[in-house]
Tab-separated table of C-alpha atoms and ligand atoms in Angstrom:
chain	number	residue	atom	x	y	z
A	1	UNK	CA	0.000	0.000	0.000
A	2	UNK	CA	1.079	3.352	-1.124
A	3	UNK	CA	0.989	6.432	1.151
A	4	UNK	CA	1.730	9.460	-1.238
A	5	UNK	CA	3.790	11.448	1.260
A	6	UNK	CA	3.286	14.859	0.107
A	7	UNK	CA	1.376	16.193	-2.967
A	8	UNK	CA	1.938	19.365	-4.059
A	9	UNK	CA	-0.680	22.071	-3.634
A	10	UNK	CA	0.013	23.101	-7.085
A	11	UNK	CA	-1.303	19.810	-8.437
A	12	UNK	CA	-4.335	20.844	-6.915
A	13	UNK	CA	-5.071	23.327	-9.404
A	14	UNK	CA	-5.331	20.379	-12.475
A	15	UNK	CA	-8.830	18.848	-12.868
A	16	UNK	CA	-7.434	15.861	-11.657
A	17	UNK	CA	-4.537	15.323	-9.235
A	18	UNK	CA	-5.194	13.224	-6.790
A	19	UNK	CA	-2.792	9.634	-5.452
A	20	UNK	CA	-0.170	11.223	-7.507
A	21	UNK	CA	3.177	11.939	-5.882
A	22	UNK	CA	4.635	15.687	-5.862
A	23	UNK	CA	6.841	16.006	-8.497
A	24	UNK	CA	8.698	19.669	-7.104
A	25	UNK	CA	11.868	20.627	-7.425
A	26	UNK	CA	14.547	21.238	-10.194
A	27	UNK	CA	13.724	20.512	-13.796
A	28	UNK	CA	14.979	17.381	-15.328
A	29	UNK	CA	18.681	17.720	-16.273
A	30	UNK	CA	17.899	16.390	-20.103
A	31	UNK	CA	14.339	17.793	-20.909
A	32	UNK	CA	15.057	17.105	-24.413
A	33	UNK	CA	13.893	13.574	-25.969
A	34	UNK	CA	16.719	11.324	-26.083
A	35	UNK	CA	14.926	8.472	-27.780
A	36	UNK	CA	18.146	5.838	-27.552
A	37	UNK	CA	18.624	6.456	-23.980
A	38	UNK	CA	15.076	6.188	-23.376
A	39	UNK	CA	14.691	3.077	-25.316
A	40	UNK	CA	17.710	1.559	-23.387
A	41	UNK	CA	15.428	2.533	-20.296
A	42	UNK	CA	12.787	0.802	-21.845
A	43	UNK	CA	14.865	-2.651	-23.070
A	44	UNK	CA	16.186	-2.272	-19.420
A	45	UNK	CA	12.715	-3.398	-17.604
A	46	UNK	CA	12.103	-6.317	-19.152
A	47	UNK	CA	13.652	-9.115	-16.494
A	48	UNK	CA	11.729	-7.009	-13.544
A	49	UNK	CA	8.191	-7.036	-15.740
A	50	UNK	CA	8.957	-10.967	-16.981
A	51	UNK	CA	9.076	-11.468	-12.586
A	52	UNK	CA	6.017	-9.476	-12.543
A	53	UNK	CA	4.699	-11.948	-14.701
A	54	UNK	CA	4.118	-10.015	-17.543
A	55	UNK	CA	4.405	-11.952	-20.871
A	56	UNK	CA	6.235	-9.913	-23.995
A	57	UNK	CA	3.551	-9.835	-26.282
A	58	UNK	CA	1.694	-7.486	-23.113
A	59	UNK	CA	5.060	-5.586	-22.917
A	60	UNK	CA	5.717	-5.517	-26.550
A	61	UNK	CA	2.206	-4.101	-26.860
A	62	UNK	CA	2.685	-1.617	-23.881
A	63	UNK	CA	5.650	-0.081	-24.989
A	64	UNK	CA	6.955	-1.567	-28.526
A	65	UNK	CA	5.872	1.533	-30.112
A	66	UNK	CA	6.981	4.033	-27.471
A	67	UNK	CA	10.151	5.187	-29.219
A	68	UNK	CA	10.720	8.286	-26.970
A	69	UNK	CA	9.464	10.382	-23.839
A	70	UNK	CA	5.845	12.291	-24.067
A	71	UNK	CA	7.522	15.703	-24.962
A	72	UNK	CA	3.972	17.263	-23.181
A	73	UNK	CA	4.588	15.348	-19.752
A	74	UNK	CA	8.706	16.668	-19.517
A	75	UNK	CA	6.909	20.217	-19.992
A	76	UNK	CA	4.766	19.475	-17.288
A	77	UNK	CA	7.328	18.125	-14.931
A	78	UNK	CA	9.823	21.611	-15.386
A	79	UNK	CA	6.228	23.466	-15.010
A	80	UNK	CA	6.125	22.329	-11.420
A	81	UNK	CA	7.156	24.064	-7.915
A	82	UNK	CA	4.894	26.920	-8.259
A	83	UNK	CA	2.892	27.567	-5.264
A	84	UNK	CA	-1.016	26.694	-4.270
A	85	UNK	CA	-3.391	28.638	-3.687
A	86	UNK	CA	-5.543	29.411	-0.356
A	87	UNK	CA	-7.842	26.511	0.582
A	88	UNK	CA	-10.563	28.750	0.374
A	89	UNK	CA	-9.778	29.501	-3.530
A	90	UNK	CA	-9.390	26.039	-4.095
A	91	UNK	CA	-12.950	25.106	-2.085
A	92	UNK	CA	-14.846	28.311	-5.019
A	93	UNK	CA	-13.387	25.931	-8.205
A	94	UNK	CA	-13.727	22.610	-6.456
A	95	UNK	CA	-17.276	23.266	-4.601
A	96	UNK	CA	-18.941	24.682	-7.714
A	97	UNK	CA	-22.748	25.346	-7.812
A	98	UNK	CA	-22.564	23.492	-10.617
A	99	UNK	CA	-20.539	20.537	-9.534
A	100	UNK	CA	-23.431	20.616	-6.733
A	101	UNK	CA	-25.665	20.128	-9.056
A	102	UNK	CA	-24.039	17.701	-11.487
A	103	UNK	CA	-23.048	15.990	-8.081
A	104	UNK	CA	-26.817	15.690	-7.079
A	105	UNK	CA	-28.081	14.572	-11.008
A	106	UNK	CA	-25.294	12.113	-10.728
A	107	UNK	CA	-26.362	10.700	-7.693
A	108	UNK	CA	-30.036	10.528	-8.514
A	109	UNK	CA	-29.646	8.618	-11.518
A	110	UNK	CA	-27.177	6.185	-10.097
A	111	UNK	CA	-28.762	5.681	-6.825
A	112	UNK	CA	-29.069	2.052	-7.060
A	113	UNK	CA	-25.633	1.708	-7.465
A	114	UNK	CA	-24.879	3.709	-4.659
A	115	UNK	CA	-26.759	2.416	-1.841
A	116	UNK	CA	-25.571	-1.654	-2.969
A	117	UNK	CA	-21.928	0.146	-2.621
A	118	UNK	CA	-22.931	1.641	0.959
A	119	UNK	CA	-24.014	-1.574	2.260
A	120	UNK	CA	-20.842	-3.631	1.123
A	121	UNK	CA	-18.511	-0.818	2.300
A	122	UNK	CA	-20.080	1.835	5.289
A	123	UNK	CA	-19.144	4.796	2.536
A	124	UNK	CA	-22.345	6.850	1.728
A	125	UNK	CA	-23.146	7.891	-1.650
A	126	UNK	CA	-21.945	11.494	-1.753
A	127	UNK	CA	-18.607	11.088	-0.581
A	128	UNK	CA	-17.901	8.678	-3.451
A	129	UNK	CA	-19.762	11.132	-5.234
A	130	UNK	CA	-17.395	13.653	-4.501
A	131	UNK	CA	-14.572	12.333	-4.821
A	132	UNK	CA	-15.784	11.408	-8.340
A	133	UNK	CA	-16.323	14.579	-8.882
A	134	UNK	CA	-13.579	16.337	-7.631
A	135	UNK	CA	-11.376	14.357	-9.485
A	136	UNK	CA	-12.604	13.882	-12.685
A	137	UNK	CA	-15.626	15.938	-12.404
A	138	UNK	CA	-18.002	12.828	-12.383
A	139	UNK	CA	-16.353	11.195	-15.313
A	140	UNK	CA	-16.312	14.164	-17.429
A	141	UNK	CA	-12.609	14.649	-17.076
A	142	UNK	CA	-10.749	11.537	-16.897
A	143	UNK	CA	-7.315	12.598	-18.963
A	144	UNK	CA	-6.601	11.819	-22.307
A	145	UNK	CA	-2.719	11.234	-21.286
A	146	UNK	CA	-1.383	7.427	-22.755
A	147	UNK	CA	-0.497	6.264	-19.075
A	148	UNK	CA	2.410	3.610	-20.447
A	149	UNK	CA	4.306	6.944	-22.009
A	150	UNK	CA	3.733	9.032	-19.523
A	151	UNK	CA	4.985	6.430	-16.546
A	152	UNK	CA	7.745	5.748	-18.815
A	153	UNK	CA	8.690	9.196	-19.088
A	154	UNK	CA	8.582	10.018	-15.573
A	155	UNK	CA	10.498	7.031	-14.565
A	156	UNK	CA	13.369	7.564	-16.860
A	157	UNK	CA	13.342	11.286	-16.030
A	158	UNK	CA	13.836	9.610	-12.335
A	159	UNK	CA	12.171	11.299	-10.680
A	160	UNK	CA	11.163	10.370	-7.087
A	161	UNK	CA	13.389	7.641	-7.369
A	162	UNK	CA	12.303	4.202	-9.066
A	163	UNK	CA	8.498	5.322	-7.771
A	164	UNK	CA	7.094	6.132	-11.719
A	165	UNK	CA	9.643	2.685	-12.343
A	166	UNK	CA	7.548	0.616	-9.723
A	167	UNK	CA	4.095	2.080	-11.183
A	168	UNK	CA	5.087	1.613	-15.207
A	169	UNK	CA	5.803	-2.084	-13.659
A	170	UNK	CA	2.499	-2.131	-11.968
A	171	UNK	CA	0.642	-0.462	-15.286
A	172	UNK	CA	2.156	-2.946	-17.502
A	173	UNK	CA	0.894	-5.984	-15.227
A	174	UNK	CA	-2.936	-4.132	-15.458
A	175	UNK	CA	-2.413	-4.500	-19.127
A	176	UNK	CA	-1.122	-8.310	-18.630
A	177	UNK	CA	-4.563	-8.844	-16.363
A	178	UNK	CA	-6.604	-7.497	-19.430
A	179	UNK	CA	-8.804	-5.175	-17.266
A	180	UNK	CA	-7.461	-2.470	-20.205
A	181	UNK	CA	-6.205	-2.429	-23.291
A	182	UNK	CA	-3.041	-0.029	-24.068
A	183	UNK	CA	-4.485	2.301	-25.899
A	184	UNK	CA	-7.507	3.157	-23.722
A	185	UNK	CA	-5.118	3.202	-20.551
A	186	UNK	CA	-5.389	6.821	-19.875
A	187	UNK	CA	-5.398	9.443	-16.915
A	188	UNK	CA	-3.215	12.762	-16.307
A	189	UNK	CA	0.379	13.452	-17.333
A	190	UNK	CA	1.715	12.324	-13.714
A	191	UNK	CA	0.203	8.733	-14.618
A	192	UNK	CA	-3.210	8.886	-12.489
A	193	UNK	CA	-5.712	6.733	-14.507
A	194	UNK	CA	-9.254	7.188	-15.350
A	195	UNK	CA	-11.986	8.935	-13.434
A	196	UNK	CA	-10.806	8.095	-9.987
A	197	UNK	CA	-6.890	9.109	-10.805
A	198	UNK	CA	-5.751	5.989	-9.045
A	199	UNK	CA	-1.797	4.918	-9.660
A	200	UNK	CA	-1.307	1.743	-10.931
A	201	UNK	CA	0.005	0.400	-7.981
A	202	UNK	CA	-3.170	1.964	-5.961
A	203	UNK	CA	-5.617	0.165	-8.668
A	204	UNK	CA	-4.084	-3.071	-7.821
A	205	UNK	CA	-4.683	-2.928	-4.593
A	206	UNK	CA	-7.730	-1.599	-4.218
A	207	UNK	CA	-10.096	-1.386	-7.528
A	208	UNK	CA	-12.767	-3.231	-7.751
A	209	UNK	CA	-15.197	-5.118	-10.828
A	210	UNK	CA	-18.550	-3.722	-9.225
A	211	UNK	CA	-20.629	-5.585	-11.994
A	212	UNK	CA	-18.879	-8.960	-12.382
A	213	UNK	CA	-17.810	-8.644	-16.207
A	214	UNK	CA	-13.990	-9.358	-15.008
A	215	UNK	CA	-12.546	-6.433	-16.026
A	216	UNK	CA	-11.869	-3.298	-13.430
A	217	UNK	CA	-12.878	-0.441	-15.465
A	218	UNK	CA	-12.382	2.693	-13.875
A	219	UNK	CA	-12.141	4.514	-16.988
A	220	UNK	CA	-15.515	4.109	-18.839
A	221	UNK	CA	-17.908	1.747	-16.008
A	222	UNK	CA	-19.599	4.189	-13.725
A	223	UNK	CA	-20.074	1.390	-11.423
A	224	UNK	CA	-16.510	0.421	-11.473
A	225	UNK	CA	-15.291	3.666	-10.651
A	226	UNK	CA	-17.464	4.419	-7.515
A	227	UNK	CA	-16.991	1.161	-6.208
A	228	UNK	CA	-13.629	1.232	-6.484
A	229	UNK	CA	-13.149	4.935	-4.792
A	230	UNK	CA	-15.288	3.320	-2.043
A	231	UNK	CA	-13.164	0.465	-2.170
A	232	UNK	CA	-10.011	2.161	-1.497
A	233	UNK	CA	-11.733	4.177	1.627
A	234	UNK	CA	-12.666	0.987	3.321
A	235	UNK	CA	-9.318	-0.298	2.881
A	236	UNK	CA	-7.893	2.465	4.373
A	237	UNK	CA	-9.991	2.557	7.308
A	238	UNK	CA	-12.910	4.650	6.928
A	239	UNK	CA	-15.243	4.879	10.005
A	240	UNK	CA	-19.091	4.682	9.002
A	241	UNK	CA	-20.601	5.611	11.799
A	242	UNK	CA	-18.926	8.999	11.778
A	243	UNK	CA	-19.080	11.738	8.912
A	244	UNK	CA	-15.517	13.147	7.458
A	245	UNK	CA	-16.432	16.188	9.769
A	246	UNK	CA	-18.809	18.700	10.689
A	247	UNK	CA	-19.152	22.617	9.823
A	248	UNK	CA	-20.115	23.553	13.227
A	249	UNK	CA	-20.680	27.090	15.010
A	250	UNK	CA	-18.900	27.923	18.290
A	251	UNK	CA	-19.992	29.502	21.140
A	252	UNK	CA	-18.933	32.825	22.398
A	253	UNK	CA	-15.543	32.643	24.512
A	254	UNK	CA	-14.897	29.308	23.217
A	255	UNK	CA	-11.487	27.894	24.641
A	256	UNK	CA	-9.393	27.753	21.780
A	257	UNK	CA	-6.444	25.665	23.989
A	258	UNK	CA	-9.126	22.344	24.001
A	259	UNK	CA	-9.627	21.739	20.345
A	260	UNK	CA	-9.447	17.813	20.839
A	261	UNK	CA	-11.712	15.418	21.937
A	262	UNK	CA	-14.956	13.459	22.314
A	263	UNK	CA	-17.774	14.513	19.866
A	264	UNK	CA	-19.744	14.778	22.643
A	265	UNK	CA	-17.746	16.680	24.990
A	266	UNK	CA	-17.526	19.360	22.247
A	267	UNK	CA	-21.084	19.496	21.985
A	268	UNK	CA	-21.459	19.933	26.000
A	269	UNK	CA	-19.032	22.643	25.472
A	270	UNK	CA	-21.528	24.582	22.951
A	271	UNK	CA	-20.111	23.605	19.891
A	272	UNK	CA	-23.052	23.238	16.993
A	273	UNK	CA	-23.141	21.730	13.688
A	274	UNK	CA	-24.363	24.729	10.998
A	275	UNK	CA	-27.027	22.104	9.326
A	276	UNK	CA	-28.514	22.076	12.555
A	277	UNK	CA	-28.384	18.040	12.869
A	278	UNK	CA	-27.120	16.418	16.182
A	279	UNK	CA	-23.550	15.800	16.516
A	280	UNK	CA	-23.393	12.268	17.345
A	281	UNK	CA	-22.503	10.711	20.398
A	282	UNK	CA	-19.276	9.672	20.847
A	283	UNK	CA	-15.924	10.097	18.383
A	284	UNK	CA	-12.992	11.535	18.253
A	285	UNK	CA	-12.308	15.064	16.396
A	286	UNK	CA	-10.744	17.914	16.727
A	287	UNK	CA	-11.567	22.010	15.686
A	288	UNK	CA	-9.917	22.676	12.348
A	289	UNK	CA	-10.057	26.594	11.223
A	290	UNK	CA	-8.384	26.374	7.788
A	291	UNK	CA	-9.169	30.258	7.841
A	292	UNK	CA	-8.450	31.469	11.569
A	293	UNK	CA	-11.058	32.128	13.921
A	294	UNK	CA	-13.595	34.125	12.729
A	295	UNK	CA	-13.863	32.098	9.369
A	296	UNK	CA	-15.347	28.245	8.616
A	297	UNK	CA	-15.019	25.761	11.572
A	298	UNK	CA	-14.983	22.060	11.319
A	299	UNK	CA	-14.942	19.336	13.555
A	300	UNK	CA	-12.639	16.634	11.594
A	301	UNK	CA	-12.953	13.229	12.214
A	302	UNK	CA	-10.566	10.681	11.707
A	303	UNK	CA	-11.894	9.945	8.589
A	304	UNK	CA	-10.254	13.540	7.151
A	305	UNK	CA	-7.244	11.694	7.391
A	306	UNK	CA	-8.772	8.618	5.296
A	307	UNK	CA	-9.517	11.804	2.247
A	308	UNK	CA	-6.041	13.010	3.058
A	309	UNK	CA	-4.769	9.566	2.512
A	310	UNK	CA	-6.253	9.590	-1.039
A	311	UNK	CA	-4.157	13.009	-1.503
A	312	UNK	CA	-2.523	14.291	1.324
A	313	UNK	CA	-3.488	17.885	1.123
A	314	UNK	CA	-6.156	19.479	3.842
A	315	UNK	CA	-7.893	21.583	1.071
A	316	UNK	CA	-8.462	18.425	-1.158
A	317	UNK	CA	-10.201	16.935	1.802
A	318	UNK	CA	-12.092	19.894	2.758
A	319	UNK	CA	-13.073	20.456	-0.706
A	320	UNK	CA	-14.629	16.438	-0.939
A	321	UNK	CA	-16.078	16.573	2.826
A	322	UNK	CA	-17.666	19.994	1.685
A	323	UNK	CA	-18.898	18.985	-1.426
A	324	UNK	CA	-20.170	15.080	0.169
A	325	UNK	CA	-22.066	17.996	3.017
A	326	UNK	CA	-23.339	19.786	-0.519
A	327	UNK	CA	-24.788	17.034	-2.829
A	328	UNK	CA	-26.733	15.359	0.694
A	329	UNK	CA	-28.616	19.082	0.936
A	330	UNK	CA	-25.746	20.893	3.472
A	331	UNK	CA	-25.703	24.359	3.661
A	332	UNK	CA	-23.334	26.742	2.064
A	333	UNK	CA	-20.327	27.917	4.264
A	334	UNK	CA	-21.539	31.464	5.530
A	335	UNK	CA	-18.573	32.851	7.428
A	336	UNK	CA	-16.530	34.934	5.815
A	337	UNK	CA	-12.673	33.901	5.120
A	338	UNK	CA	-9.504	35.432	5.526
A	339	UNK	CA	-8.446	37.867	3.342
A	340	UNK	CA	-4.751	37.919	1.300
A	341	UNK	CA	-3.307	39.924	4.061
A	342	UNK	CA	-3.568	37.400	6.608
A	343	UNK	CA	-2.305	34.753	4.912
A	344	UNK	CA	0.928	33.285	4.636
A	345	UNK	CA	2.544	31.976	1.437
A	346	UNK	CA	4.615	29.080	0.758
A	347	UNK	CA	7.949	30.905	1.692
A	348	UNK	CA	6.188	32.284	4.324
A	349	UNK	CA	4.921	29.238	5.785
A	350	UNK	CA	8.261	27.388	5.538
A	351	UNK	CA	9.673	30.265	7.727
A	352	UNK	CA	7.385	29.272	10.034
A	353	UNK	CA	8.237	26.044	10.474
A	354	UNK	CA	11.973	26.629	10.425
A	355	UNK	CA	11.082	28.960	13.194
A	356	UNK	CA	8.694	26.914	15.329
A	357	UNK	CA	11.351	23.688	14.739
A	358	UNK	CA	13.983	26.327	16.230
A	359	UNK	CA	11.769	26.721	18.891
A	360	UNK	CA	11.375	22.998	19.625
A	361	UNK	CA	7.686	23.313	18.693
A	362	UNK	CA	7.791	21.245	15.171
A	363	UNK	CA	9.362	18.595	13.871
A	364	UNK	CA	9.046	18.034	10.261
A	365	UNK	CA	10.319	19.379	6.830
A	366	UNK	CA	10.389	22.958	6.241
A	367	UNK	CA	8.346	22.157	3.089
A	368	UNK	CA	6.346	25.331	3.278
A	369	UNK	CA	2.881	22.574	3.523
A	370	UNK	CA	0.554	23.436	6.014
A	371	UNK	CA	-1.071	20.072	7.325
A	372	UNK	CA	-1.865	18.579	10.996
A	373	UNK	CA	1.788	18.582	11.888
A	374	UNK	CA	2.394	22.039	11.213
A	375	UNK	CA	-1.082	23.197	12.954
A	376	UNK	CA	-0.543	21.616	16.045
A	377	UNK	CA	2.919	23.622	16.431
A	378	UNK	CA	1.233	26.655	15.654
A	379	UNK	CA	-1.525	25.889	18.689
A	380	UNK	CA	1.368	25.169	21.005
A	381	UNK	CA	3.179	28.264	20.039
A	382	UNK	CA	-0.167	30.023	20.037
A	383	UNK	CA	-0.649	28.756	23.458
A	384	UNK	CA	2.941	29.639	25.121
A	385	UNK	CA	2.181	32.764	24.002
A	386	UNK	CA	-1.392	33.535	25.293
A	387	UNK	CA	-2.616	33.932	21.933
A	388	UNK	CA	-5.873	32.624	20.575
A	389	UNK	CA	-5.220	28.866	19.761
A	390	UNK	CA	-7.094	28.617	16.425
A	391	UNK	CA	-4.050	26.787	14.634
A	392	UNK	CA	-3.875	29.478	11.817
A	393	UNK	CA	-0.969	30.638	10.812
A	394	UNK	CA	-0.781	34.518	9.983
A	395	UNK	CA	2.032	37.003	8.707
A	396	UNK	CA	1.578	38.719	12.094
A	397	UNK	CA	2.674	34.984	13.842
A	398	UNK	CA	5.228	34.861	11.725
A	399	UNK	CA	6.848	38.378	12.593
A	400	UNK	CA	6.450	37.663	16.403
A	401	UNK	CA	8.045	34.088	15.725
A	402	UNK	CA	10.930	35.956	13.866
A	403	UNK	CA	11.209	38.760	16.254
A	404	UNK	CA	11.911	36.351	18.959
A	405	UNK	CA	14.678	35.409	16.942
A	406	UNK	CA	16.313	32.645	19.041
A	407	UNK	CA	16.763	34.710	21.896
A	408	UNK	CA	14.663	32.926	24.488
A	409	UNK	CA	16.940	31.596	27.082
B	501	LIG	CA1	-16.283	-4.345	-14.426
């Protein structure tokens, strides 16, 4: 089992990014085609696909006709490293009106389907709905990329090591399986297939044949494709008797410093969820205010780290819990968010965690990612310094952090 360590925010910004590894850093040192090298590459796999069990009429099929790198995906690749954008941007594109909507027609007309994948696997209907739609917008956008080229590509490029190696391997057994042919084995450039963007690897673990015809289609079955997103959300541990989270409303002189705990306890403490249901009984969760306080609240349940599992970035998963909340009839998000002033960037945020880390409240890379690591030292921080503990980091944390300069004794 994969888990994608860290996918950049600005992969967000494609239709369709998700299980796909970041691919920052430096361009490729030879981002011209160098078909002989690459066909060396190529000749090279063949004793680690043969122990894959993959015959060489499936690999000359695959790749027999490849005779160089996909000039589009290199492009791609030097394209990378610029920075994402807010969550709350990424929520207005993700959580369209009409992505409700197409989320909600989609879901009416395949609600059969649905509620047999609910009772095999605890996920309800509009959170595979929205992952579906958030990453291929329901089908709609699956990528036209040739996945075999653009694996190869990456792989010989080398990027995150023999990773894109490993998943061309894994592609070419797919093919050997028959669940594809080569030419319909499509997805994005970074080699994320079909309408739920799953790696190879990913799909071979966890895709699924909803309707018995042998084949795991995830690029043209509907059936297939839900199924398997549900699939891969069981596998990874997704609790049904709680939701992803709640958009909740706090009470006045809420305190900020206990933002983890029982379901219930937070609703003893005031807490509300904005729909007006009942918060249920008993969980874990904690407060998550991807804006500050003042803006959106959640209470996230364990199962935001299931989303963040299928890409580990916390304005994917609000964007899928938010738009699950929209197409089951949730409200709209009414408070307001910050504005550009009170937000940091990505150098900004990786001075905050060089800071914090010099203040022996983080421990991580200074990779300029906000996620639950980098939250948590903010709270502390926020804490040791009598500040409101709503996790959020701000230009105005950042200049006290900085100020302090490494002068505490
Ligand atoms: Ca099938």
């Amino acid at each position: 089992m994969i888990r994608l360590p860290a996918l950049a925010a600005a992969l967000l910004a494609c239709a369709s990014a998700s299980l796909v590894p970041v691919i920052a850093g430096a361009a490729p040192a030879t981002p011209a085609a160098d078909a002989p090298a690459f066909r060396a590459f190529v000749e090279a796999l063949r004793p680690d696909a043969a122990a894959r069990g993959v015959s060489r009429k499936t690999f000359e099929a695959a790749l027999g006709a490849v005779r160089g790198p996909d000039p589009a995906v290199l492009a791609r690749i030097r394209k990378q490293g610029e920075f994402g954008r807010p969550v709350w941007e990424y929520l207005v594109g993700a959580v369209s009106p009409g992505r409700i909507a197409r989320g909600r027609a989609r879901g009416a007309a395949l609600a059969d389907t649905l509620r047999a994948i609910e009772a095999r696997t605890g996920i309800p209907g509009p959170v595979v709905l929205a992952f579906w739609g958030v990453e291929s917008d329901f089908g709609a956008s699956a990528g036209t990329v040739p996945t075999i080229r653009a694996l190869a590509t990456l792989a010989q490029a080398g990027h995150r090591g023999t990773l894109f190696r490993d998943e061309l391997l894994a592609a070419l057994q797919i093919l050997e399986r028959g669940d594809i042919a080569p030419e319909r084995m499509s997805g994005s450039w970074a080699g994320a297939m079909g309408q739920v963007q799953f790696l190879p690897s990913t799909y071979l673990a966890h895709a699924v044949d909803f309707d018995g015809d042998g084949r795991r289609d995830i690029w043209t079955d509907d059936a297939d494709a839900l199924a398997s997103i549900a699939g891969y959300l069981k596998d990874r541990g997704w609790n049904p008797a709680l939701s992803w989270g709640y958009a909740v409303t706090l009470p006045e002189g809420f305190d900020l410093t206990r933002y983890a705990g029982d379901l219930s306890d937070f609703a003893a403490r005031g807490v509300r969820r904005a729909d007006g249901g009942a918060l249920p009984g008993a969980g874990r969760a904690s407060l998550f205010l991807p804006g500050g306080l003042g803006g959106p609240a959640f209470l996230i349940t364990d199962n935001f780290e299931v989303i963040r599992a299928y890409n580990t970035s916390d304005a994917y998963a609000l964007a899928v819990g938010h738009l699950a909340d929209r197409i089951g009839g949730g409200p709209a998000l009414t408070a307001p968010w910050p504005t550009a002033a009170t937000r940091l960037d990505g150098a900004g945020l990786r001075g905050l965690q060089t800071g914090l880390a010099a203040e022996g409240l983080y421990q991580g890379e200074a990779d300029g990612r906000a996620g639950p690591k980098l939250r948590e030292a903010v709270r502390r921080y926020q804490i040791r310094e009598g500040l409101p503990a709503d996790g959020y980091a701000t230009p105005a944390l950042l200049a006290r952090l900085q100020g302090r300069g490494g002068a505490r004794p």
